[in-house]
PDB file of C-alpha atoms in Angstrom:
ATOM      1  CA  UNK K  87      14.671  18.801   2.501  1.00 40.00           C
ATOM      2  CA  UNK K  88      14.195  15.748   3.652  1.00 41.00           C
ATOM      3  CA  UNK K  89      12.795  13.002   1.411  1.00 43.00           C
ATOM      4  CA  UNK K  90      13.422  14.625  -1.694  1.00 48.00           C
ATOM      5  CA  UNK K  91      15.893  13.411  -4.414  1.00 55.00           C
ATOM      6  CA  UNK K  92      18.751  15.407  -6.356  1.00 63.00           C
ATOM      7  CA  UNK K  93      16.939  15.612  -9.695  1.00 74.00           C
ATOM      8  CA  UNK K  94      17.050  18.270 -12.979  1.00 83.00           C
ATOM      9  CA  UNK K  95      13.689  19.883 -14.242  1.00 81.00           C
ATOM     10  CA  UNK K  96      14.279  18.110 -17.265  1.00 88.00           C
ATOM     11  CA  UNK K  97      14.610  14.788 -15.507  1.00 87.00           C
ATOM     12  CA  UNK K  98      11.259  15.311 -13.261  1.00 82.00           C
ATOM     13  CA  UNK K  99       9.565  16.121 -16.884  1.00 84.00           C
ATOM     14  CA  UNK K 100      10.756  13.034 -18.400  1.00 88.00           C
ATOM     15  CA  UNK K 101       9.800  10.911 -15.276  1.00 84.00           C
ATOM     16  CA  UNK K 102       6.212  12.440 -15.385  1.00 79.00           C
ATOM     17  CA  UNK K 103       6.081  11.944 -19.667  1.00 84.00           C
ATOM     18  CA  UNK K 104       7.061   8.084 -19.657  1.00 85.00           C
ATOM     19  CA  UNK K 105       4.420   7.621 -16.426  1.00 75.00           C
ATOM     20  CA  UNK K 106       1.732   8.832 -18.328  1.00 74.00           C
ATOM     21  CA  UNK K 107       3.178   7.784 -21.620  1.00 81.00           C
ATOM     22  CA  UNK K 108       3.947   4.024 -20.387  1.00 83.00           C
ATOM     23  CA  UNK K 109       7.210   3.738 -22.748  1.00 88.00           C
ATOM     24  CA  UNK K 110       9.647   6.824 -24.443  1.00 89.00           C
ATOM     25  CA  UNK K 111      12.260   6.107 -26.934  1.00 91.00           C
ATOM     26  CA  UNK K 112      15.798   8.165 -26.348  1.00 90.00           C
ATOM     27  CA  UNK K 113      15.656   9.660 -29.778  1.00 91.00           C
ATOM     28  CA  UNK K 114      11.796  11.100 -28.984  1.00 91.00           C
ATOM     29  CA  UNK K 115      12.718  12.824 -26.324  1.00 91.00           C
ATOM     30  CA  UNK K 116      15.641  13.817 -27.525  1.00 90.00           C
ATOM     31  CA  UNK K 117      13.674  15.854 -30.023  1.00 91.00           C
ATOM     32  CA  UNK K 118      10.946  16.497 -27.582  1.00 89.00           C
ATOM     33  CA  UNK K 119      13.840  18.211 -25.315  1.00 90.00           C
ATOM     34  CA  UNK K 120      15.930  19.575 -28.522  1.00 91.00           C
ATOM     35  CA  UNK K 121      18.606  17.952 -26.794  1.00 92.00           C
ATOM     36  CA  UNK K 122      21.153  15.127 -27.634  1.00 92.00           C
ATOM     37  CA  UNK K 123      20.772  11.577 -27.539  1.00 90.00           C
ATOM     38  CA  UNK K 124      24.068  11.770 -25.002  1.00 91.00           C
ATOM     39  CA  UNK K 125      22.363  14.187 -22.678  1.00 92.00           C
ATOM     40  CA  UNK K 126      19.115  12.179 -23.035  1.00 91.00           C
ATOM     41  CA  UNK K 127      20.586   8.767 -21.844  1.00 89.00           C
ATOM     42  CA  UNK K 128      22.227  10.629 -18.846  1.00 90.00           C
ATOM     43  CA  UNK K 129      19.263  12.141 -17.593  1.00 90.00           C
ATOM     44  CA  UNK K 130      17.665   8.514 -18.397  1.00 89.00           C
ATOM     45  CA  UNK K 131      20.563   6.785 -16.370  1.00 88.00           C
ATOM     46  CA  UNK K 132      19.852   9.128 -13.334  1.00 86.00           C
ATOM     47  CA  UNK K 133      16.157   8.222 -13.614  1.00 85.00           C
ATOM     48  CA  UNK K 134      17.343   4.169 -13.721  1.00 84.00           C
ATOM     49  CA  UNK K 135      19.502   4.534 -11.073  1.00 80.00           C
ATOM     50  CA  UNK K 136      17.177   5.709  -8.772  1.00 74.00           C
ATOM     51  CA  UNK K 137      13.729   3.185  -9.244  1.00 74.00           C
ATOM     52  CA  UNK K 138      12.536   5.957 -10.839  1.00 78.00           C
ATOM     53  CA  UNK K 139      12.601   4.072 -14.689  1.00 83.00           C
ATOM     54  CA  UNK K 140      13.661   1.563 -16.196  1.00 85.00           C
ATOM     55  CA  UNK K 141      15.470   0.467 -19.243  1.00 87.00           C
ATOM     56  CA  UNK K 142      13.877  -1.242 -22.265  1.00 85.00           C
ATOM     57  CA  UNK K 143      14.802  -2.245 -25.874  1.00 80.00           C
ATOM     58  CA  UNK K 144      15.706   1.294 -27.316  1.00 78.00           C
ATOM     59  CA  UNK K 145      14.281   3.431 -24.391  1.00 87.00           C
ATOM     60  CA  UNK K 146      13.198   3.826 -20.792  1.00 89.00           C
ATOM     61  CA  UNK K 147       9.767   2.653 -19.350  1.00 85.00           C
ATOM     62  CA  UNK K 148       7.980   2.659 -15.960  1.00 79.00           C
ATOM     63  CA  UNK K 149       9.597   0.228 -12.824  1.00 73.00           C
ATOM     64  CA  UNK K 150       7.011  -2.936 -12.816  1.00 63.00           C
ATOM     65  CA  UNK K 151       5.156  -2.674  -9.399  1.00 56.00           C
ATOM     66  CA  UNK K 152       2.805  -4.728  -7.696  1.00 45.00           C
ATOM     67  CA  UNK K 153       1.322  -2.081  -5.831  1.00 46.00           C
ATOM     68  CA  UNK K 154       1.695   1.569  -5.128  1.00 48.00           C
ATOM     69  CA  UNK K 155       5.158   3.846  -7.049  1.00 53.00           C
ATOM     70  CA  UNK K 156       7.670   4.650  -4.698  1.00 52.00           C
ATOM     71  CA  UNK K 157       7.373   7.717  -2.916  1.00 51.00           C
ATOM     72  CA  UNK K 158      10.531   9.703  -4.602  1.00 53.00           C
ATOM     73  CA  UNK K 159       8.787   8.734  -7.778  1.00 53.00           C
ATOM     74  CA  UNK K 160       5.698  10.237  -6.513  1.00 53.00           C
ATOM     75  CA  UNK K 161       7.353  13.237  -5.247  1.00 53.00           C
ATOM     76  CA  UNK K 162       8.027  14.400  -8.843  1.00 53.00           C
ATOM     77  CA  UNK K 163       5.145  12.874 -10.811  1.00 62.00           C
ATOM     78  CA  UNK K 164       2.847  16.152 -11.861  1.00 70.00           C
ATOM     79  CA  UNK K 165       4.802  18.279  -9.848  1.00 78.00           C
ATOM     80  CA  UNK K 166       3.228  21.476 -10.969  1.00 81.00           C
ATOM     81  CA  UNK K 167      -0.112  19.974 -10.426  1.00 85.00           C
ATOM     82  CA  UNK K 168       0.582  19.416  -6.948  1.00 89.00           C
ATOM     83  CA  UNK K 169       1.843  22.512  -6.347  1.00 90.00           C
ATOM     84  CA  UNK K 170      -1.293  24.135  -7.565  1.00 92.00           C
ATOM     85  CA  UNK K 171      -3.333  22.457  -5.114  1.00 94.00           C
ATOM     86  CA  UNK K 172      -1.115  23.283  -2.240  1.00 94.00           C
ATOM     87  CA  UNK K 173      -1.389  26.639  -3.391  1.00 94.00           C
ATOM     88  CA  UNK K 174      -4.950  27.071  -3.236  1.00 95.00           C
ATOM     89  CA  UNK K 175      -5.034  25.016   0.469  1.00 97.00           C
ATOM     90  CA  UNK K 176      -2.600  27.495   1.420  1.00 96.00           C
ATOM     91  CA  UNK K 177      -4.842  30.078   0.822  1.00 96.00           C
ATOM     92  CA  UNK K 178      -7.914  29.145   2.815  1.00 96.00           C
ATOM     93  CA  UNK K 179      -5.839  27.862   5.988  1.00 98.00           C
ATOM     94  CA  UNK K 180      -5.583  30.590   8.336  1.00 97.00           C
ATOM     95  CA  UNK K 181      -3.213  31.787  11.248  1.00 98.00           C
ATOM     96  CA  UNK K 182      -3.417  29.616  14.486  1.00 98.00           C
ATOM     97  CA  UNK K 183      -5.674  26.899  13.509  1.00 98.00           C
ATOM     98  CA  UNK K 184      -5.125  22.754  13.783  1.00 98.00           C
ATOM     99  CA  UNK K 185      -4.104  20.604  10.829  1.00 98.00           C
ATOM    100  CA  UNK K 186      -3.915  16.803  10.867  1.00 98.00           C
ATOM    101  CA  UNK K 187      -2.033  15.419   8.309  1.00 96.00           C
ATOM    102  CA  UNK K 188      -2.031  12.034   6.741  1.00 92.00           C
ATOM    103  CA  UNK K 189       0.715  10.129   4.297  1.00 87.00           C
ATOM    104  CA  UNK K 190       1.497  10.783   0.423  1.00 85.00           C
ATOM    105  CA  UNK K 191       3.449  13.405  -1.157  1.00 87.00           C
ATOM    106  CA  UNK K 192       0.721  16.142  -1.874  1.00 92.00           C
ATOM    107  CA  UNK K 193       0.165  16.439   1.843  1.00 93.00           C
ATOM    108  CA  UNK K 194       3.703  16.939   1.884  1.00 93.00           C
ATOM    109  CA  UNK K 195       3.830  19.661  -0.432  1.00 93.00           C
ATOM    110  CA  UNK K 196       1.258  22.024   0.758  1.00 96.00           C
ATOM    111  CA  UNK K 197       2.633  21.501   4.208  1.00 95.00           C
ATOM    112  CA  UNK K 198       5.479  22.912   2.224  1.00 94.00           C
ATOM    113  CA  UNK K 199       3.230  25.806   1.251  1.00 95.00           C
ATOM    114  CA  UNK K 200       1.752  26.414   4.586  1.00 97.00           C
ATOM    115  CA  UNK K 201       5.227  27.134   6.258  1.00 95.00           C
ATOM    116  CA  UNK K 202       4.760  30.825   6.054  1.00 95.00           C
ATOM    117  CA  UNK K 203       1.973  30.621   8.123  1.00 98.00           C
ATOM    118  CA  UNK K 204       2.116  31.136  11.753  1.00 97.00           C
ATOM    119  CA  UNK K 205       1.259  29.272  14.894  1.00 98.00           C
ATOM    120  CA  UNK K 206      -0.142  26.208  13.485  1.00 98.00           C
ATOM    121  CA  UNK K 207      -1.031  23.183  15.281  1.00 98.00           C
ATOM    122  CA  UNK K 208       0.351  20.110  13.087  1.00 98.00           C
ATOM    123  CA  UNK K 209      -0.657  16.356  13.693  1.00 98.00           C
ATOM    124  CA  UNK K 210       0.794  13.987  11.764  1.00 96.00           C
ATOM    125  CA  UNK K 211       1.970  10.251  10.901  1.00 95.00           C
ATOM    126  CA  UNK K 212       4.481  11.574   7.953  1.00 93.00           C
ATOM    127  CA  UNK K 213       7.972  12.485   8.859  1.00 92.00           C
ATOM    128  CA  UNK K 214       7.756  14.716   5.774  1.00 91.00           C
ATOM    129  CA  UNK K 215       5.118  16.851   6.818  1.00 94.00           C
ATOM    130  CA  UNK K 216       6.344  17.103  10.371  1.00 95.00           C
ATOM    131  CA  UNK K 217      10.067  17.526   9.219  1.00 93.00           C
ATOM    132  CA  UNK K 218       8.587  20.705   6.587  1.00 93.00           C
ATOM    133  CA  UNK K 219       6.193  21.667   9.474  1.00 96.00           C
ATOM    134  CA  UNK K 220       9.585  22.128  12.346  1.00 96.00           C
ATOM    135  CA  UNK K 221      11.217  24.759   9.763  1.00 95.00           C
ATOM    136  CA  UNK K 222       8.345  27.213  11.088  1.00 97.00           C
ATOM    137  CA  UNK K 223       9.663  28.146  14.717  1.00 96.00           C
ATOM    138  CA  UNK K 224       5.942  29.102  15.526  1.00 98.00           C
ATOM    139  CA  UNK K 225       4.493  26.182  15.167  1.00 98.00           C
ATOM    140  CA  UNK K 226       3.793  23.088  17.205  1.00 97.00           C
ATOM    141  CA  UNK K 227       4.311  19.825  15.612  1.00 98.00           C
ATOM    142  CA  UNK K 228       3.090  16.902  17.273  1.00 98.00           C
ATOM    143  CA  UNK K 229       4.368  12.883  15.382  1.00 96.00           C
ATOM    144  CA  UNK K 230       2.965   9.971  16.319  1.00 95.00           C
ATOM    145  CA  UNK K 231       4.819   7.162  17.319  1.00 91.00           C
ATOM    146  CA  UNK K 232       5.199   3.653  15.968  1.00 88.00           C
ATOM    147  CA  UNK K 233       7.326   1.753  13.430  1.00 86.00           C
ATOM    148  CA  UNK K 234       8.308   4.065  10.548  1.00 85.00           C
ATOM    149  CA  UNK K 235       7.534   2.807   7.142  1.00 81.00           C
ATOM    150  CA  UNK K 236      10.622   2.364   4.703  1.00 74.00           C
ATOM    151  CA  UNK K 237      10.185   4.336   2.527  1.00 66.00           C
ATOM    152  CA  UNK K 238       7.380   6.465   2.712  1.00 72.00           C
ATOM    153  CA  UNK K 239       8.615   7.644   6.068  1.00 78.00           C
ATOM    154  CA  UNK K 240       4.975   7.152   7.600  1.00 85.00           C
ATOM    155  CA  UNK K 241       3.533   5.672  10.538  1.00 88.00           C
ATOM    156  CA  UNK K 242       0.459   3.357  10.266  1.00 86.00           C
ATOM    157  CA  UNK K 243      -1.437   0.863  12.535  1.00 88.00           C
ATOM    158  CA  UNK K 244      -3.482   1.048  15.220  1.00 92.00           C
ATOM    159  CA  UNK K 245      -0.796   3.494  16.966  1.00 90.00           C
ATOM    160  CA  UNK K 246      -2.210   6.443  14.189  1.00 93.00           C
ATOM    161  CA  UNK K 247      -5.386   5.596  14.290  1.00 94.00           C
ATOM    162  CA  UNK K 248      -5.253   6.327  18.273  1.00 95.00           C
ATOM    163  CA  UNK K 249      -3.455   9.172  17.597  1.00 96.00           C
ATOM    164  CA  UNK K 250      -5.666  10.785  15.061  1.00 97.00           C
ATOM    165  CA  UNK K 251      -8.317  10.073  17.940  1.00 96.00           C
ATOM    166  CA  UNK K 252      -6.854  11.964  20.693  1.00 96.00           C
ATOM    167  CA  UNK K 253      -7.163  15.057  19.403  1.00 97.00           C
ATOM    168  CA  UNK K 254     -10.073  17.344  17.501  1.00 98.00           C
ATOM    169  CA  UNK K 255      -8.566  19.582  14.941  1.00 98.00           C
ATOM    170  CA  UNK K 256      -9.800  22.503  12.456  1.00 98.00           C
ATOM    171  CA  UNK K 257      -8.776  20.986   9.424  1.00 98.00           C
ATOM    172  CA  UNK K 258      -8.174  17.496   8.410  1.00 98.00           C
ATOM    173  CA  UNK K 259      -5.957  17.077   5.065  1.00 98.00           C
ATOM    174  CA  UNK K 260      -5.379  13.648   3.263  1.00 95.00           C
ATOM    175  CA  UNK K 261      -4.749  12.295  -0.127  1.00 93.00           C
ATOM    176  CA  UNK K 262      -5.810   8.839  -1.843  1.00 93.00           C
ATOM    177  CA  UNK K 263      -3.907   6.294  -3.915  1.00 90.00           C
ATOM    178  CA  UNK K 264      -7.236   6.976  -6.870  1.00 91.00           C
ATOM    179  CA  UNK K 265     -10.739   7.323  -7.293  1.00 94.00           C
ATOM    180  CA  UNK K 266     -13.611   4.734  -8.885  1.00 93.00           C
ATOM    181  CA  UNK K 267     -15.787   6.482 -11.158  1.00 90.00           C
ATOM    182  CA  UNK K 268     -18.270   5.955  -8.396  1.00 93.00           C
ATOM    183  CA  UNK K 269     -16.645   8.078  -6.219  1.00 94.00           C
ATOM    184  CA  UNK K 270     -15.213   5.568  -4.003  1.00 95.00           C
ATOM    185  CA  UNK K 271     -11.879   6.462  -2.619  1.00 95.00           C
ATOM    186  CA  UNK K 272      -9.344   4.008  -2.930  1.00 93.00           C
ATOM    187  CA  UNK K 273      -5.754   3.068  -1.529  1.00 90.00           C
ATOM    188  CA  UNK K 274      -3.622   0.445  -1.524  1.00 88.00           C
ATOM    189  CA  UNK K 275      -3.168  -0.958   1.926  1.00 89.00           C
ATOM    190  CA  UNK K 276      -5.702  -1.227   4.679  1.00 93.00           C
ATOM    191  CA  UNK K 277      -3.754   0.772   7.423  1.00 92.00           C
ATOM    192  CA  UNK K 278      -3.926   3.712   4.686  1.00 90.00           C
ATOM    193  CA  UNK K 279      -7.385   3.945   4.829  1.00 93.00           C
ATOM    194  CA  UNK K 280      -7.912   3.168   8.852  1.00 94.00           C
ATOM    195  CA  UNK K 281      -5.609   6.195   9.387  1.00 94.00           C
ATOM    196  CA  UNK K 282      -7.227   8.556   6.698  1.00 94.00           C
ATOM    197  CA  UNK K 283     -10.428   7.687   8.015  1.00 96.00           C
ATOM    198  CA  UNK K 284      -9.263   8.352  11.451  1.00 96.00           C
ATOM    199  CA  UNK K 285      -8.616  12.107  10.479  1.00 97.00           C
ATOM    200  CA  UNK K 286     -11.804  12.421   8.547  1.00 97.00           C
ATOM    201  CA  UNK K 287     -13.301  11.641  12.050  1.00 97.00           C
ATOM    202  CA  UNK K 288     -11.389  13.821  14.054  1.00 97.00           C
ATOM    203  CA  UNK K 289     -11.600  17.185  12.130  1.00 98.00           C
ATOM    204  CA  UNK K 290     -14.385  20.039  11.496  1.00 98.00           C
ATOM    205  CA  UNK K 291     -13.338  20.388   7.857  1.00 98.00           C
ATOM    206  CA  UNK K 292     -11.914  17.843   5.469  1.00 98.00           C
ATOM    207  CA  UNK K 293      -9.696  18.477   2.592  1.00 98.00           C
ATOM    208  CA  UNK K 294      -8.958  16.008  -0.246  1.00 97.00           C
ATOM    209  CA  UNK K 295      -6.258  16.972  -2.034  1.00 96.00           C
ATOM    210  CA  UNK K 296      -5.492  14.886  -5.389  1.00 94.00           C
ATOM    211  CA  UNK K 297      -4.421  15.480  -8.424  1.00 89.00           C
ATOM    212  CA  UNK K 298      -6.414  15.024 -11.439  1.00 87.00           C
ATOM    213  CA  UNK K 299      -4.090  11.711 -12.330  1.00 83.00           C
ATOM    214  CA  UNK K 300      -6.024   9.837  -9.233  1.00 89.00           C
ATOM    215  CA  UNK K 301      -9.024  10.156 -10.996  1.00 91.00           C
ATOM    216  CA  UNK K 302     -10.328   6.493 -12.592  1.00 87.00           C
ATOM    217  CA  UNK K 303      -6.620   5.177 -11.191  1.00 84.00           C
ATOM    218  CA  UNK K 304      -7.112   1.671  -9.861  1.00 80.00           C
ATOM    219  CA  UNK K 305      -6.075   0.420  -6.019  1.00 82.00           C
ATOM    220  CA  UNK K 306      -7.782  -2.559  -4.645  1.00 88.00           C
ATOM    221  CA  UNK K 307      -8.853  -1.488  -0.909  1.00 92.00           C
ATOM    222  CA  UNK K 308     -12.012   0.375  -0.489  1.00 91.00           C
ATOM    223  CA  UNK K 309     -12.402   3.399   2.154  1.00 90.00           C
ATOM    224  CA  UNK K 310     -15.241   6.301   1.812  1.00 92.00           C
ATOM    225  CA  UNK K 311     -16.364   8.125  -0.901  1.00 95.00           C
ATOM    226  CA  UNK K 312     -15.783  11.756  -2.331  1.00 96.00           C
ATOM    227  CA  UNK K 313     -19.101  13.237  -1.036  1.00 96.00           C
ATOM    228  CA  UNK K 314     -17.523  12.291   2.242  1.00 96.00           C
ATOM    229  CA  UNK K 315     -15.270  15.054   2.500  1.00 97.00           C
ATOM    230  CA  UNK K 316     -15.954  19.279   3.038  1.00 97.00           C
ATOM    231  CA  UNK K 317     -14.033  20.370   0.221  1.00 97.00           C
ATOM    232  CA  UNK K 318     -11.526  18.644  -2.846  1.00 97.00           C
ATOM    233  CA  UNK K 319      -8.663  20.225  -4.124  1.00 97.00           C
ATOM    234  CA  UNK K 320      -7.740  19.510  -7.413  1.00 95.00           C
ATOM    235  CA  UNK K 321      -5.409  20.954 -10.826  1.00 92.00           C
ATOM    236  CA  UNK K 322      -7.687  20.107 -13.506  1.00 90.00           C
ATOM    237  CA  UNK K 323     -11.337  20.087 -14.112  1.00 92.00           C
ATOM    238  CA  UNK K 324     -12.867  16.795 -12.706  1.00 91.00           C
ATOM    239  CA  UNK K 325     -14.138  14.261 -15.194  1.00 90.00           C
ATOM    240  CA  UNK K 326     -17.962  14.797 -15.629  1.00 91.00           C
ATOM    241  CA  UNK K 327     -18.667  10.803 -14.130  1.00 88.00           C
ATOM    242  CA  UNK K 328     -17.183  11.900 -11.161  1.00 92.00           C
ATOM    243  CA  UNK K 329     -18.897  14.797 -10.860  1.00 91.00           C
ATOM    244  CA  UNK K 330     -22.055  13.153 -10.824  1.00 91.00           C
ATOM    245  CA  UNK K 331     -21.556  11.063  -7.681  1.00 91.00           C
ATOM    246  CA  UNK K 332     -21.294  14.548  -5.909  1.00 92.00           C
ATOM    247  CA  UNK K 333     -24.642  15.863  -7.112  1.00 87.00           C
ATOM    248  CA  UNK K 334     -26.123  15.917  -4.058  1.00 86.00           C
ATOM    249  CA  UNK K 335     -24.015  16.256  -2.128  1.00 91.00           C
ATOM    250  CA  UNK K 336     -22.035  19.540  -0.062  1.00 92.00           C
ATOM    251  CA  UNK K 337     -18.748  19.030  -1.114  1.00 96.00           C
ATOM    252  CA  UNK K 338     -16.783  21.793  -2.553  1.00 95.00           C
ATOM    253  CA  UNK K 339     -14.634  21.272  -5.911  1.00 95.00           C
ATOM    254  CA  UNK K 340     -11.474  23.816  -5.768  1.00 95.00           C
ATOM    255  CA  UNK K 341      -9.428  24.815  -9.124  1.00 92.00           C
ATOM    256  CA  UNK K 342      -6.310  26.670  -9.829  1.00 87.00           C
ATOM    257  CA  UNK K 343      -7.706  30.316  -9.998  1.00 75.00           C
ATOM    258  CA  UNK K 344     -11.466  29.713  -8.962  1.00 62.00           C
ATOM    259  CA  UNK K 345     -11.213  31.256  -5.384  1.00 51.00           C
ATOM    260  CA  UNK K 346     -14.718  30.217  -4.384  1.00 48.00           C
ATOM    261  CA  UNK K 347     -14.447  26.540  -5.974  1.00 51.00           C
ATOM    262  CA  UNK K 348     -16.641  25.161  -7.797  1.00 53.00           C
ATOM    263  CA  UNK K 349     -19.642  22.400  -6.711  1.00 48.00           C
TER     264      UNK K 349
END
């Protein structure tokens, strides 16, 4: 499928580990794997090769970045977690109704999980979702245009921000770079935010989806605020000082296996 990378289980697991972790040596997760040091430094040279780590003085580490991870790191980066939510989207989405998609790989992956639907309307600046969205024959995909971003494979300026506008859709479903403890959502490039905001004004219901890693994680441009959105989609409980900027407010809090959410 397009924009995803030719990686082991094992490899995706050590990827998410030394993100989280910030540094692994090869003999911990050799024993963390109950595998060899040999096997360990090829799944580690995989990882190198492809931006995903790097090498350090007697083990592997994250890339240095200036700004957001790549997006085939993100792709595998709490994988399960992701899944979860697009799970739980999946089931509250019904037959026939509009979707506007924005950039970042969980919108990706419960477009993924929406393909068994039928006759969705899909708008979208990210080749991914539209690319996952074309494998369903019944539904109608509509891109916009503009200057694709290495990379990311996304469209952003003013061209999807007119885009978004053209059209009023059912359901509106975006992701954010992280979250302050205020509840102010946060990305790392103005355009990002322009075009999520775009969709948040151009759909009847809003869905955040985010994994619980966005929570507290630090981007520098400022663009609305969790009580902004209809409903959040989530994999883990959220931290109780982010709860609070939602006490009064509508928004819905969904959890793996709590069909109703939770407020």
């Amino acid at each position: 499928m397009l924009g995803q990378i030719d990686i082991t289980k094992r490899q995706a697991e050590i990827a998410d580990l030394v993100q989280k972790a910030g540094f692994a040596s090869v003999e911990e997760l050799a024993e963390r794997f109950e595998v060899t040091t040999q096997t360990i430094r090829r799944d580690v040279n995989g990882l190198c090769e492809l931006g995903i780590l790097r090498r350090t003085h007697g083990g592997v580490e994250p890339p240095a970045r200036a700004a957001n991870i790549h997006y085939s790191t993100r792709q595998i980066l709490n994988l399960p977690g992701k899944q979860d939510i697009a799970r739980q989207v999946a089931a509250l989405v019904e037959n026939n109704q509009s979707i506007a998609f924005s950039i970042g790989t969980t919108p990706e992956i419960v477009m993924q999980a929406l393909t068994g639907h039928e006759n969705l309307a899909v708008f979208t600046n990210n080749l991914n979702v539209a690319f996952s969205a074309s494998s369903n024959p019944s539904f109608q995909v509509t891109i916009a245009g503009g200057r694709l971003r290495y990379g990311d494979r996304d469209v952003l300026g003013s061209s999807a921000q007119s885009f978004f506008a053209n059209y009023k859709v059912d359901i509106g479903i975006f992701g954010v770079a992280g979250v302050d403890e205020d509840g102010t959502l946060l990305d790392f490039h103005e355009d990002e935010v322009a075009a999520r905001q775009a969709i948040l004004a151009n759909c009847r219901t809003s869905y955040l989806v985010l994994d619980n890693s966005k929570f507290g994680r630090s981007a520098h441009v400022r663009g609305g605020h969790l009580s902004d959105v209809t409903d959040i989609f989530t994999d883990k409980p959220v931290p109780q000082a982010f709860l609070e900027s939602l006490k009064d407010a509508q928004t819905v809090v969904h959890l793996p296996g709590s069909e109703e959410g939770e407020q």
